Each structure stands twice: as C-alpha cells, then as structure tokens.
XYZ file of C-alpha atoms in Angstrom:
157
model
C 27.046 58.542 33.579
C 27.557 58.398 29.825
C 27.335 55.029 28.074
C 28.480 53.517 24.796
C 25.644 53.674 22.254
C 24.056 56.756 23.825
C 24.196 60.234 22.359
C 27.016 62.393 23.736
C 26.105 65.793 25.159
C 26.383 68.456 22.483
C 27.839 71.765 23.609
C 28.597 75.265 22.476
C 31.751 76.917 23.750
C 34.736 78.850 22.426
C 37.935 77.608 20.859
C 41.449 79.010 21.164
C 40.517 81.908 18.854
C 37.499 82.890 20.937
C 35.216 81.616 18.151
C 31.932 80.025 19.174
C 31.878 76.352 18.209
C 29.425 73.476 18.630
C 30.519 69.872 19.012
C 28.315 68.919 16.059
C 30.359 71.287 13.857
C 33.658 69.637 14.851
C 32.961 66.113 13.628
C 34.838 64.663 10.700
C 33.287 62.461 8.012
C 33.010 59.525 10.434
C 33.203 61.196 13.823
C 35.323 62.993 16.373
C 37.754 62.165 19.164
C 36.940 64.377 22.160
C 39.608 64.303 24.819
C 39.583 66.016 28.201
C 42.850 66.965 29.848
C 43.706 68.757 33.111
C 45.845 71.724 32.052
C 47.737 73.367 29.187
C 51.550 73.218 29.263
C 51.866 70.447 31.855
C 54.096 67.455 31.033
C 51.419 64.759 30.652
C 49.026 67.037 28.802
C 51.785 68.181 26.451
C 52.769 64.583 25.695
C 49.146 63.669 24.996
C 48.504 66.729 22.802
C 51.694 66.104 20.797
C 50.701 62.469 20.277
C 47.354 63.609 18.854
C 49.216 66.197 16.743
C 51.615 63.596 15.372
C 48.768 61.195 14.532
C 46.238 63.781 13.354
C 46.730 62.915 9.655
C 46.089 59.232 10.399
C 42.901 60.056 12.317
C 41.737 62.365 9.505
C 42.401 59.548 7.003
C 39.887 57.453 8.944
C 37.417 60.371 8.843
C 37.851 61.542 12.442
C 38.571 65.005 13.784
C 40.204 65.687 17.165
C 39.265 68.263 19.787
C 40.816 68.798 23.214
C 38.922 70.303 26.151
C 40.146 71.749 29.439
C 39.098 74.520 31.798
C 41.926 76.758 30.539
C 40.956 80.015 28.841
C 41.312 80.657 25.079
C 44.493 82.720 25.585
C 46.175 79.790 27.360
C 45.002 77.442 24.595
C 46.495 79.752 21.948
C 49.881 79.744 23.679
C 49.750 75.943 24.033
C 48.851 75.476 20.357
C 51.589 77.839 19.201
C 54.286 76.360 21.454
C 53.477 72.740 20.529
C 52.378 73.437 16.919
C 49.074 71.672 17.500
C 46.898 71.116 14.433
C 43.463 70.803 16.045
C 41.114 72.942 18.125
C 41.218 73.273 21.887
C 37.932 74.150 23.558
C 37.688 76.284 26.656
C 35.343 75.089 29.396
C 36.012 77.725 32.041
C 32.579 77.209 33.605
C 33.095 73.450 33.838
C 29.689 72.708 32.295
C 31.098 70.463 29.557
C 33.297 68.592 32.029
C 30.274 68.053 34.272
C 28.111 66.872 31.350
C 30.744 64.302 30.371
C 31.379 63.216 33.960
C 35.112 64.012 33.896
C 35.095 66.593 36.727
C 35.676 64.332 39.702
C 37.590 63.980 42.935
C 41.229 63.100 42.347
C 44.227 62.411 44.528
C 47.414 64.194 43.494
C 50.572 63.904 45.573
C 48.533 62.661 48.519
C 45.996 65.500 48.361
C 42.353 65.111 47.436
C 40.694 67.695 45.256
C 38.385 68.168 42.305
C 39.816 68.136 38.815
C 39.525 66.841 35.285
C 40.119 63.101 35.077
C 41.962 62.533 31.780
C 39.289 60.932 29.580
C 38.545 60.454 25.886
C 35.310 59.846 24.012
C 35.192 58.368 20.520
C 32.018 59.638 18.852
C 30.514 58.843 15.476
C 29.258 61.604 13.175
C 25.787 61.503 14.789
C 27.484 62.096 18.194
C 26.770 58.592 19.472
C 29.435 57.280 21.821
C 31.421 54.433 20.266
C 34.021 54.106 23.033
C 34.838 55.683 26.407
C 38.407 55.811 27.689
C 38.384 56.663 31.392
C 41.369 57.597 33.576
C 43.620 57.571 30.506
C 47.305 56.733 30.674
C 49.015 58.939 28.085
C 51.545 56.456 26.707
C 50.007 54.442 23.857
C 46.591 56.087 24.183
C 46.329 57.531 20.659
C 47.529 54.242 19.162
C 44.772 52.453 21.109
C 42.183 54.868 19.671
C 43.453 54.263 16.134
C 43.239 50.475 16.631
C 39.664 50.832 17.904
C 38.723 52.992 14.897
C 40.205 50.386 12.556
C 38.184 47.695 14.339
C 34.982 49.754 14.115
C 35.582 50.345 10.400
C 36.563 46.741 9.773
C 40.041 47.602 8.471
C-alpha cells in the first residue's frame, strides 16, 4: 500500500494522442494531481473531469499539473477530451499495471454485484513524486476544492 511521504510509482504509458509519457514528465513546478477514475463518458467520471477542467487554471497557479488515468484506450480518451473540452492529459492503462501499482484496482460492489474495478482515488504528488496526500474512495462533489485547500495548506497560503 502506498503511504504519504513515500515515493509514488513512476510509470510510462500513452496519453490520449498515443504519445509515450512518463509521470515524471507530467509534473508542474510544484507537483501533479494524479486521479484514477473508472470509465470515460460515465456520469460521475464526467462530473469529476469537468471539475478538474474548470479548476485547472487554479491548480496551475499553485504549480500543479493534472493527469487522469483509467483503463480506457487512447481513442476513448480522445473522444472524452473532445466532448468535455478537457485541458489536461488522460493516460491509458489498458494493462492495469499502473492501477495495480497505485492500489486502486480492487473489489467493488456496484448495484449489489461484486467485481474488480478502479476505486476512484487521487494522489497529490510533489515535483519529486513524493506522495503528499492520498484521497481514497473519492466522492466527486467537492473533491477538487478539497485538493485546492490541501495545496494551499501545504504551501502555507
């Protein structure tokens, strides 16, 4: 299990354009917000992505970049970005290796059925990829605002 203060697993995967990217290349001046979500185009995931989109300038002002990760393929990510006018990269983890490394691929119960899936989670990392905060089993409403408050606290603002 990942812990605050420990180094987050670096990874290399592809973004929505099929370009190879490393987590270390996605950090802003002060760090990066890495959020895991179950699926493109679903209601909760769309709400969450749009909240990050609408607050992206604020996060950038604090020196943080944003990247979303799901098991969807780059083509699906491209459609999602275009439809919702997202202003940050989405990373494809079709193999599930990144989800496994971050411990977000777990058993879930949905509509009374058990199955494996991505548990909505967010990791606030500094620019050396150390974990500053872990948000597990995220509730979408108010989540981005909570992240911004935590960044302000970390930066003493």
